PDB file of C-alpha atoms in Angstrom:
ATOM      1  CA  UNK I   1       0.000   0.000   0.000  1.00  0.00           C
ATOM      2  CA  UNK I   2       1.556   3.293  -1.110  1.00  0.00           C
ATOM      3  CA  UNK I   3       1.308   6.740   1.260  1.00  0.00           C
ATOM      4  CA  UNK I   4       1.393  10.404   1.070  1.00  0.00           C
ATOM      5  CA  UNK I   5       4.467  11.825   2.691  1.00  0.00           C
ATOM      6  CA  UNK I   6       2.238  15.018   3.584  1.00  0.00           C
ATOM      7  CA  UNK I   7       5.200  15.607   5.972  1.00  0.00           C
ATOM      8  CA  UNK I   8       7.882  15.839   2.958  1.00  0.00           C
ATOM      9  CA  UNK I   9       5.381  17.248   0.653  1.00  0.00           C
ATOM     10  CA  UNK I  10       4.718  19.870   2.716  1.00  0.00           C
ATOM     11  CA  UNK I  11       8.301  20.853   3.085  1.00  0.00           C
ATOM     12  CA  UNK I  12       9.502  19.672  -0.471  1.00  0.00           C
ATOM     13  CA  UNK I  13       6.926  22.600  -1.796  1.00  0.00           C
ATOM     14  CA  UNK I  14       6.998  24.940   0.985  1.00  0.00           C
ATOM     15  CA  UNK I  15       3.477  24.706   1.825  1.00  0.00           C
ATOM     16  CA  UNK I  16       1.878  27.153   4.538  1.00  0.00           C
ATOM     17  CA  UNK I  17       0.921  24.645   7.635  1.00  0.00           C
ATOM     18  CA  UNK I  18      -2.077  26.390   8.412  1.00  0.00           C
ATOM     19  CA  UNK I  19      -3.181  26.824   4.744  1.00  0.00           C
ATOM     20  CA  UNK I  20      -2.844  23.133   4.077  1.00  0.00           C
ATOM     21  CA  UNK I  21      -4.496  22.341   7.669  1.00  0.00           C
ATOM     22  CA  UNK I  22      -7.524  24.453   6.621  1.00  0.00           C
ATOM     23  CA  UNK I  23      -7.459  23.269   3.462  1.00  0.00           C
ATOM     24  CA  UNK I  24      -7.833  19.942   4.379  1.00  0.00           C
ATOM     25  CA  UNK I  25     -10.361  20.228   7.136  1.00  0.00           C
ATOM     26  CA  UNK I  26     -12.745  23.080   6.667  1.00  0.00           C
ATOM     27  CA  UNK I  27     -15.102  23.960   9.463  1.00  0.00           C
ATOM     28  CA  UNK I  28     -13.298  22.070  11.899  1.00  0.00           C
ATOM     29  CA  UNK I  29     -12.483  24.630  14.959  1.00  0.00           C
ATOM     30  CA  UNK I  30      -8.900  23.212  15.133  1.00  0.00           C
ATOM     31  CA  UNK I  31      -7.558  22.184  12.112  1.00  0.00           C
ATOM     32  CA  UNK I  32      -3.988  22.492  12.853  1.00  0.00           C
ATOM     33  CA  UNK I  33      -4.396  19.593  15.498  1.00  0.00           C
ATOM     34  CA  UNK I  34      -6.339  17.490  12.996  1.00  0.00           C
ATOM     35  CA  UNK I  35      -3.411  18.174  10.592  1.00  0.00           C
ATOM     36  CA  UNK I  36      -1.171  17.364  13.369  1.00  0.00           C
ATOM     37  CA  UNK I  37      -2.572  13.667  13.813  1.00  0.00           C
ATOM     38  CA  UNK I  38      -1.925  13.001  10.118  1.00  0.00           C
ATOM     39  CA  UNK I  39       1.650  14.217  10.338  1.00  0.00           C
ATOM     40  CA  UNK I  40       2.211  12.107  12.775  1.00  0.00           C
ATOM     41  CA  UNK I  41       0.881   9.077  11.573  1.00  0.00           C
ATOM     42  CA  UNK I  42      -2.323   8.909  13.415  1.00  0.00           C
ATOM     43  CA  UNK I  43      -4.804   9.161  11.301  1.00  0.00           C
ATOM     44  CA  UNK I  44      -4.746   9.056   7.181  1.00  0.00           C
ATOM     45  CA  UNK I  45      -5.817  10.903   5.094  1.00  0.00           C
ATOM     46  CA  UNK I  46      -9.321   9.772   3.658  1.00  0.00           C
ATOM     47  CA  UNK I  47     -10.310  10.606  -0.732  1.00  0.00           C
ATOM     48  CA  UNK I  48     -11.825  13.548  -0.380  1.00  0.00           C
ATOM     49  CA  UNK I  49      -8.738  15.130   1.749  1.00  0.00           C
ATOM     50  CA  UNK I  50      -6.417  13.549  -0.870  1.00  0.00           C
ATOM     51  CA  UNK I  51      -8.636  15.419  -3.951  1.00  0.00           C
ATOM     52  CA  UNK I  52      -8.450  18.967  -2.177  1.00  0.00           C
ATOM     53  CA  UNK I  53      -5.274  18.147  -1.224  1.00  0.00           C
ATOM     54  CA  UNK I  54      -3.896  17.769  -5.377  1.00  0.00           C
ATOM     55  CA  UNK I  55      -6.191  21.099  -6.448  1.00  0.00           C
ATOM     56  CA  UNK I  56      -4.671  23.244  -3.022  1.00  0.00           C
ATOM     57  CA  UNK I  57      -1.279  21.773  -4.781  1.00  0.00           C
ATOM     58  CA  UNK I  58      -1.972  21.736  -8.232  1.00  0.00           C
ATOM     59  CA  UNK I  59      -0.659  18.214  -8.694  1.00  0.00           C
ATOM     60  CA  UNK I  60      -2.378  14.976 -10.008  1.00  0.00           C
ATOM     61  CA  UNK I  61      -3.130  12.776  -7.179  1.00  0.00           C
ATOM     62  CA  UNK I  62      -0.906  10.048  -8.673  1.00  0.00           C
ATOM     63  CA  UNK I  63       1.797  13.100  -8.142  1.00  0.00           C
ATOM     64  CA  UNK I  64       0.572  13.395  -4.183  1.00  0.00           C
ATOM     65  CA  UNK I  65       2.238   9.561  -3.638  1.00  0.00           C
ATOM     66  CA  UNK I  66       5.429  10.226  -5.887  1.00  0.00           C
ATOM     67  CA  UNK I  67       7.122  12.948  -3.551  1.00  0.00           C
ATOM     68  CA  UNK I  68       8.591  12.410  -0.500  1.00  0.00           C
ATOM     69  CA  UNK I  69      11.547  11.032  -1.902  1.00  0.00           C
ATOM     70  CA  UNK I  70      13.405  13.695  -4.671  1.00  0.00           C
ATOM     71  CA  UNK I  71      13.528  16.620  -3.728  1.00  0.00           C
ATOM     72  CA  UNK I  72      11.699  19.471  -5.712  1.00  0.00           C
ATOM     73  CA  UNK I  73      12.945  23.187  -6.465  1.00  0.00           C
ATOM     74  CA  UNK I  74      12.160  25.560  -8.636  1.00  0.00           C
ATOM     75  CA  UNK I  75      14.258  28.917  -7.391  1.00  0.00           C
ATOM     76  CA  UNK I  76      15.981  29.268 -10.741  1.00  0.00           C
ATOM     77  CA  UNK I  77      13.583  31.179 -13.133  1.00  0.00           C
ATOM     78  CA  UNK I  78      12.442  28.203 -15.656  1.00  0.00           C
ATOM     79  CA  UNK I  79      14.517  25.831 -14.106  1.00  0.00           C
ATOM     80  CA  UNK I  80      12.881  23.000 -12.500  1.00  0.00           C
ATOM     81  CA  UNK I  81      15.236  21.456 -10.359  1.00  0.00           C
ATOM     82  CA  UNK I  82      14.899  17.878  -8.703  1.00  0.00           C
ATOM     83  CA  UNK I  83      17.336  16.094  -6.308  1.00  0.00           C
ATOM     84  CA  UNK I  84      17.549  12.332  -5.719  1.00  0.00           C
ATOM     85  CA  UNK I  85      16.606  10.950  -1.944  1.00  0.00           C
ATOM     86  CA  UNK I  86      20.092  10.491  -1.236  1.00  0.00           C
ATOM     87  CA  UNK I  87      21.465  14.090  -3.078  1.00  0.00           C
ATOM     88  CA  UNK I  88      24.233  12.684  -4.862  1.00  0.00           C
ATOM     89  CA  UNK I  89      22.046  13.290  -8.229  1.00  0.00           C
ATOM     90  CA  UNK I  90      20.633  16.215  -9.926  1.00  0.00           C
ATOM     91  CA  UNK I  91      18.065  17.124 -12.414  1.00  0.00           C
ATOM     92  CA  UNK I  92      18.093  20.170 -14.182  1.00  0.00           C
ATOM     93  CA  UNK I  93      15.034  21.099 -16.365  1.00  0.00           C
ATOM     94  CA  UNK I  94      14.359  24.388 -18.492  1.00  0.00           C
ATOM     95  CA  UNK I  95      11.100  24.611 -19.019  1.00  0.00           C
ATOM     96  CA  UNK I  96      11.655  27.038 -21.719  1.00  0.00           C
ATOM     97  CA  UNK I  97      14.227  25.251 -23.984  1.00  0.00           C
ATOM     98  CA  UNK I  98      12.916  21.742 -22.338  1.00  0.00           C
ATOM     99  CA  UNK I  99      16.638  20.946 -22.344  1.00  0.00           C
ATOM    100  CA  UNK I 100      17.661  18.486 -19.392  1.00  0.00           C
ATOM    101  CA  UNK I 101      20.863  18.196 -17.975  1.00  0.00           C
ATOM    102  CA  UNK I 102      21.194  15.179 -15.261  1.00  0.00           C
ATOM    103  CA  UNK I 103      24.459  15.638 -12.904  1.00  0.00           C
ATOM    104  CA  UNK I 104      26.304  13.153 -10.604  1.00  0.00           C
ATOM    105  CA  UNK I 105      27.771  15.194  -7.721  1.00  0.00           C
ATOM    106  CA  UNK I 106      28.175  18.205  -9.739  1.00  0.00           C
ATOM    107  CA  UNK I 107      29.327  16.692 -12.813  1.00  0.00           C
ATOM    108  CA  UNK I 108      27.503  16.528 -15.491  1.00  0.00           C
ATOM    109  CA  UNK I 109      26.405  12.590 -16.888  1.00  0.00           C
ATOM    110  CA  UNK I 110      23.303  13.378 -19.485  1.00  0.00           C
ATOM    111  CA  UNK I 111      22.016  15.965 -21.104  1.00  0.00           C
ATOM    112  CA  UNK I 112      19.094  15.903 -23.953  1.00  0.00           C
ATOM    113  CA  UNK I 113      16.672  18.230 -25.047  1.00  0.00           C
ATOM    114  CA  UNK I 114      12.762  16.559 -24.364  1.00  0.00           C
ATOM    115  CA  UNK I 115       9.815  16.621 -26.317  1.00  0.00           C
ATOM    116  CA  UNK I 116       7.465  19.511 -24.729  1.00  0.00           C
ATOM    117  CA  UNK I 117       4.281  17.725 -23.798  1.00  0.00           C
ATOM    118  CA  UNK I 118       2.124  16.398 -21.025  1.00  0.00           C
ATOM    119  CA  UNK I 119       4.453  15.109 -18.328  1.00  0.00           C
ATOM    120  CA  UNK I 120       3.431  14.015 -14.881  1.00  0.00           C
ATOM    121  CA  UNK I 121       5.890  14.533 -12.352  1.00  0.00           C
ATOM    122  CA  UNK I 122       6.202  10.754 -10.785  1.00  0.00           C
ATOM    123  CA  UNK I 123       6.643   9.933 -14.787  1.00  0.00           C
ATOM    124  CA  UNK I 124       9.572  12.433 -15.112  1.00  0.00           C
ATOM    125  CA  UNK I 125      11.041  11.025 -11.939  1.00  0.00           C
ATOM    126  CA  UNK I 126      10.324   7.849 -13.381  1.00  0.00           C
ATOM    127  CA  UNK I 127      12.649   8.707 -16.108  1.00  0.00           C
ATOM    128  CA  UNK I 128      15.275  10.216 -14.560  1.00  0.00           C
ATOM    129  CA  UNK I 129      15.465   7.240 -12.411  1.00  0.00           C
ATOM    130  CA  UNK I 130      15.865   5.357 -15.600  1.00  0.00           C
ATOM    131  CA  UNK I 131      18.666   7.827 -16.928  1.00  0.00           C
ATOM    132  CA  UNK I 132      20.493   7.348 -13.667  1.00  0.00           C
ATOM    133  CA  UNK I 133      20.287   3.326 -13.659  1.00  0.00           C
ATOM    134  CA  UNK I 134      21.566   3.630 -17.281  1.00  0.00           C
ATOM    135  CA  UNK I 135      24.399   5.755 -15.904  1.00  0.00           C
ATOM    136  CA  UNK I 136      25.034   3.046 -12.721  1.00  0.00           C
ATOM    137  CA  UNK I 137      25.119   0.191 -14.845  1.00  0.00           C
ATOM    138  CA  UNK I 138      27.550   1.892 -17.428  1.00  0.00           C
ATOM    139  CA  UNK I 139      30.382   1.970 -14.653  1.00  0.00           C
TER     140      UNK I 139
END
């Protein structure tokens, strides 16, 4: 059975607490608490916290359970940047040019420019994952 890491979500895309809290439990008189309980492993999160919880994000639900393990930036300007659990890899993607560049601590390993189209981010994880295997295997 797979889980939202709200915890690492939360962080990974510098969510307000008390924004997602509300967010997740309207007309409750303490939501932070309630929030609290799922953080800590509780309580779960049931579907219809999981469906206001991808619009209040903006990601597809299937997104929700893919974080928690790379790390997500975007502090460049049109550079989408994500990090592997462990931070020894790096994914660099303009989302202008669509060029990706894929480092190994700080050197550079792959670099392509991608098709600009529909892309989920657990399927762009998916295949940088891939790209980095590839890289593992060739040494």
């Amino acid at each position: 059975m797979q889980f939202i890491n709200l915890k690492a979500l939360i962080e990974e895309l510098k969510l307000d607490v008390n924004l997602v809290a509300s967010e997740l439990f309207p007309g409750i008189k303490y939501p932070k608490l309630a929030l609290g309980r799922i953080l800590s492993g509780e309580a779960f999160l049931d579907s219809q916290q999981i469906s206001r919880l991808a619009l209040f994000t903006g990601l597809n639900i299937q997104d929700l359970y893919a974080l928690g393990g790379w790390k997500l930036n975007s502090d460049k300007s049109n550079v989408f940047t994500t990090i592997s659990p462990e931070g020894d890899y790096r994914a660099e993607l303009n989302t202008d040019t669509w060029a990706l560049k894929i480092f190994h601590k700080n050197s550079i390993f792959h670099e392509e420019s991608l098709v600009p189209k529909a892309l989920s981010i657990s399927d762009y994880i998916t295949y940088i994952s891939r790209k980095i295997e590839q890289n593992q295997k060739q040494k």
